[in-house]
PDB file of C-alpha atoms in Angstrom:
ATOM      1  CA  UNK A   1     -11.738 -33.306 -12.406  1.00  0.00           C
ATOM      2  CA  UNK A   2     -13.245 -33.093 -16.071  1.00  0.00           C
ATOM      3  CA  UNK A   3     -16.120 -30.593 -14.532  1.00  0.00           C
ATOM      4  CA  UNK A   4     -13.151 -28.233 -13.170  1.00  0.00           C
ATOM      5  CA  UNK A   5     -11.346 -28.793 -16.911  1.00  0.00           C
ATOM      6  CA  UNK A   6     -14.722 -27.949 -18.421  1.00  0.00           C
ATOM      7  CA  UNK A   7     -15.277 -24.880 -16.394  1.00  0.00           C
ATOM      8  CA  UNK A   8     -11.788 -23.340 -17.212  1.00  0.00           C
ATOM      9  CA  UNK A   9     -12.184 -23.871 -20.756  1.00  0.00           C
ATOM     10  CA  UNK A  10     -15.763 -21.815 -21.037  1.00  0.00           C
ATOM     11  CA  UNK A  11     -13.743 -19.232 -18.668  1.00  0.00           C
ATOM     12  CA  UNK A  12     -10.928 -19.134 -21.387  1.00  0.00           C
ATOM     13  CA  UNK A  13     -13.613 -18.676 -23.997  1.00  0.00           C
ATOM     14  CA  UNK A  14     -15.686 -16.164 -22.587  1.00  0.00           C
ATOM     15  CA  UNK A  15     -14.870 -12.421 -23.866  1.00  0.00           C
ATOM     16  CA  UNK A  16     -14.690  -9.563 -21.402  1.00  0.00           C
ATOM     17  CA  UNK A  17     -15.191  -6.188 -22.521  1.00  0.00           C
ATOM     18  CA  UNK A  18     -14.271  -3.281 -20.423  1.00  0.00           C
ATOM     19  CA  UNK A  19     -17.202  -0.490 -19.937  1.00  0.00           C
ATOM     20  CA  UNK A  20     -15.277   3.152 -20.425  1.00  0.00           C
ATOM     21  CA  UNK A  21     -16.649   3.808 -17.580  1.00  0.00           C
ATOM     22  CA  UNK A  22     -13.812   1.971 -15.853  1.00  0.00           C
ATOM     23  CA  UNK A  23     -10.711   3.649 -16.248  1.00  0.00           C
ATOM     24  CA  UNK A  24     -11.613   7.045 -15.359  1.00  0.00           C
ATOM     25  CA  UNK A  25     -14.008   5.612 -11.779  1.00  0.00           C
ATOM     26  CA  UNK A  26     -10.690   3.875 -10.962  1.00  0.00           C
ATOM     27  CA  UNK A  27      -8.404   7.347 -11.581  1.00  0.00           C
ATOM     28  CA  UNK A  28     -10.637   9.486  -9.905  1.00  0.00           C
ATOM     29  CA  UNK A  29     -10.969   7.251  -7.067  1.00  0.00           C
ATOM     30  CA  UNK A  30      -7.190   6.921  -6.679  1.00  0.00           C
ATOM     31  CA  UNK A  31      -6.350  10.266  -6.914  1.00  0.00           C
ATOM     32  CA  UNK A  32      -9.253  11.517  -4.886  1.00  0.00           C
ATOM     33  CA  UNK A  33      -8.163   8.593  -1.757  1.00  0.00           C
ATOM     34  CA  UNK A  34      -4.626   9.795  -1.999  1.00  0.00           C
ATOM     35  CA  UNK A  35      -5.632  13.457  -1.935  1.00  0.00           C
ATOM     36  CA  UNK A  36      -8.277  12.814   0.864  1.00  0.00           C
ATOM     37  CA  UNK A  37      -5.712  10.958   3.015  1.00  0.00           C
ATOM     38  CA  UNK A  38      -2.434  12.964   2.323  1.00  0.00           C
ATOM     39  CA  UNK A  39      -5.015  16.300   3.667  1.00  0.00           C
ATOM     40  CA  UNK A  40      -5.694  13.765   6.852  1.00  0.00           C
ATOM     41  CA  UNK A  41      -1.926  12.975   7.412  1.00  0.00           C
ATOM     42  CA  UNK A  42      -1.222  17.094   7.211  1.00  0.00           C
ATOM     43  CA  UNK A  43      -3.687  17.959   9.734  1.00  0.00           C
ATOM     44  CA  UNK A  44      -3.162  14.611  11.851  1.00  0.00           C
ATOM     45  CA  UNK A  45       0.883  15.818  12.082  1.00  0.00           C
ATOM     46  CA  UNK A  46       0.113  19.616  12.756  1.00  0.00           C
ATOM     47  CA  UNK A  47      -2.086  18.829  15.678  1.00  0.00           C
ATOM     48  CA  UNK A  48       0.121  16.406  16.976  1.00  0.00           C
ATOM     49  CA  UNK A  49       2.256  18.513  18.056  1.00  0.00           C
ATOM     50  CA  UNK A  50      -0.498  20.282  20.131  1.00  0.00           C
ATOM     51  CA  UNK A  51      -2.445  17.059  21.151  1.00  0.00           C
ATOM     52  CA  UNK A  52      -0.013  14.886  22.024  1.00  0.00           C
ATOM     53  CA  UNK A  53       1.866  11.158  20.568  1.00  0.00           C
ATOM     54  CA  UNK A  54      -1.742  10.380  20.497  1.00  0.00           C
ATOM     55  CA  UNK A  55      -2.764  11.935  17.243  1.00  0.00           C
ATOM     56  CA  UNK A  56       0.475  11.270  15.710  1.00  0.00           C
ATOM     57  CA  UNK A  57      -0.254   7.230  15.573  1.00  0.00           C
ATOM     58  CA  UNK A  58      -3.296   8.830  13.180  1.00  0.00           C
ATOM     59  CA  UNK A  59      -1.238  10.393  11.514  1.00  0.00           C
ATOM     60  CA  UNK A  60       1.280   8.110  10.759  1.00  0.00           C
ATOM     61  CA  UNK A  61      -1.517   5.550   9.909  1.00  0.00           C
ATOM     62  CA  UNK A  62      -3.051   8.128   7.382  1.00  0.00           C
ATOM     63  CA  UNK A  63      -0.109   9.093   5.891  1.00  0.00           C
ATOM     64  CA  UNK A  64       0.656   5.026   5.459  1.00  0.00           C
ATOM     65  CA  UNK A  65      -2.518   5.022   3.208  1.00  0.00           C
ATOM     66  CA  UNK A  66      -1.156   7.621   0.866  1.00  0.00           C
ATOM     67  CA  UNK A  67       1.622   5.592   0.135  1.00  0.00           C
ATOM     68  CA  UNK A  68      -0.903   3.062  -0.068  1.00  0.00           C
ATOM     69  CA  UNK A  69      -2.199   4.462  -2.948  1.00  0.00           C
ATOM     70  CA  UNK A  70       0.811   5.910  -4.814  1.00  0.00           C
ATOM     71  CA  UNK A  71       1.488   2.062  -4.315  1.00  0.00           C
ATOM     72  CA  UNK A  72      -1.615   1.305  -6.375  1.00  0.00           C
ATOM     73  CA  UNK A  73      -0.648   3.683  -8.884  1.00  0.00           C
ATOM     74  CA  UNK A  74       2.289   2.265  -9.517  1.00  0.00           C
ATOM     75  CA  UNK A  75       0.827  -0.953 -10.083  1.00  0.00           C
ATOM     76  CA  UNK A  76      -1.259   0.061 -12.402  1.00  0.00           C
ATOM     77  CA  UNK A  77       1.745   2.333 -14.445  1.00  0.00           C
ATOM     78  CA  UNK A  78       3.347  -1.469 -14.335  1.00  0.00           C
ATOM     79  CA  UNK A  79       0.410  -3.307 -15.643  1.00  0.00           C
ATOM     80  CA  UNK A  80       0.071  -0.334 -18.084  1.00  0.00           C
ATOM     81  CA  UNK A  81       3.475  -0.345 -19.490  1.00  0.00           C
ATOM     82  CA  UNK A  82       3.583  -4.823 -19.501  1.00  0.00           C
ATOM     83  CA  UNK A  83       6.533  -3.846 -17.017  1.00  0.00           C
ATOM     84  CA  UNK A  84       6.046  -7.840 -15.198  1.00  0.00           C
ATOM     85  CA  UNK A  85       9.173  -6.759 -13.213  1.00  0.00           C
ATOM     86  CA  UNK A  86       7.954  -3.910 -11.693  1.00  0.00           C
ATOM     87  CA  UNK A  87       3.735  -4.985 -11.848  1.00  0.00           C
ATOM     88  CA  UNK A  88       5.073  -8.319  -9.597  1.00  0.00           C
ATOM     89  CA  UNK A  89       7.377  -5.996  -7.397  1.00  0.00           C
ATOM     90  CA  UNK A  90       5.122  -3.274  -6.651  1.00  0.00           C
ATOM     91  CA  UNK A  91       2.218  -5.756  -6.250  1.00  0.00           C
ATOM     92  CA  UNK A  92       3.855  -8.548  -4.065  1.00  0.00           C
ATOM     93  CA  UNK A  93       3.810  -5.927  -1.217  1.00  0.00           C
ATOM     94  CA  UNK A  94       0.430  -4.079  -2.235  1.00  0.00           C
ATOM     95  CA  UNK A  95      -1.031  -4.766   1.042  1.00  0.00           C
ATOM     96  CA  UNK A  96       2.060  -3.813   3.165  1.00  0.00           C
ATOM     97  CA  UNK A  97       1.024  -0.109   3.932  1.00  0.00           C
ATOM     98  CA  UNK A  98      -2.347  -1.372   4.709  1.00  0.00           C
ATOM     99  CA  UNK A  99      -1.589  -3.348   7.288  1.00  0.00           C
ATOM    100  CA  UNK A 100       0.653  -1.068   8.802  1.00  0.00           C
ATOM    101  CA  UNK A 101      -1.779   1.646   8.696  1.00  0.00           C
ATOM    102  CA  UNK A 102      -4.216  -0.583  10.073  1.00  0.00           C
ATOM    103  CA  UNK A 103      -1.423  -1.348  13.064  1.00  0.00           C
ATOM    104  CA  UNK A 104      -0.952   2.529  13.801  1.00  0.00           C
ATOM    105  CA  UNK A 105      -4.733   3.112  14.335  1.00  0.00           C
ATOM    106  CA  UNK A 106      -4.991   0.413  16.438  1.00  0.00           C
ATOM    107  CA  UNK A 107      -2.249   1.467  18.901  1.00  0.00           C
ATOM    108  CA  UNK A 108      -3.873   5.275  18.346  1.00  0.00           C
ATOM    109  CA  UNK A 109      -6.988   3.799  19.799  1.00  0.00           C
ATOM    110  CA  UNK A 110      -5.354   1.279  22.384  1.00  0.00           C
ATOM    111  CA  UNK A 111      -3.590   4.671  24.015  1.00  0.00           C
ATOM    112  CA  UNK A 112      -6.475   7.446  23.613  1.00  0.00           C
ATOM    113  CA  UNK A 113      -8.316   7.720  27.019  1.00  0.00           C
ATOM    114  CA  UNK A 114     -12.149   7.799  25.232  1.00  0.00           C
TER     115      UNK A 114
END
């Protein structure tokens, strides 16, 4: 118990600086995913017509990753602003779109005849 007491206070004493690197990776990253997947949710829903319900489970499982990451961006506007109401709202459910995304592909896979 007094190592785990020990190890908490060096971890309270260390100082973390951010490289400026950071910010602007995790921006362009963001906006880039979102972009990338809201162009695969477009093209997933306008061949879905054409192709079948098939495609559309893509679809639907790309566009739940753009709100995936308009959910991120929100968090971070939260954590940004010291909002703890909305940083704990937005974030308790961060992974939500994820899974469901994740969900979608899988029955897009279970019903495609590959």
């Amino acid at each position: 118990m007094c190592a785990i007491s020990f190890l908490a206070l060096i971890q309270q004493a260390e100082v973390y600086s951010i490289p400026t690197f950071f910010a602007p990776v995790v921006i362009t990253l963001l906006v880039g995913g979102a972009i990338g997947w809201l162009i695969a949710a477009v093209l997933g829903f306008s061949r879905a017509r054409r192709a079948g319900l098939r495609v559309s489970w893509f679809a639907l499982s790309a566009a739940c990753l753009v709100l995936f990451h308009l959910q991120l961006l929100l968090l971070g506007l939260g954590m940004l602003r010291n909002d703890a109401e909305m940083t704990l709202g937005v974030g308790a459910f961060f992974n939500l779109f994820v899974v469901l995304g994740a969900i979608f592909a899988i029955i897009g896979f279970s019903r495609s005849n590959l």
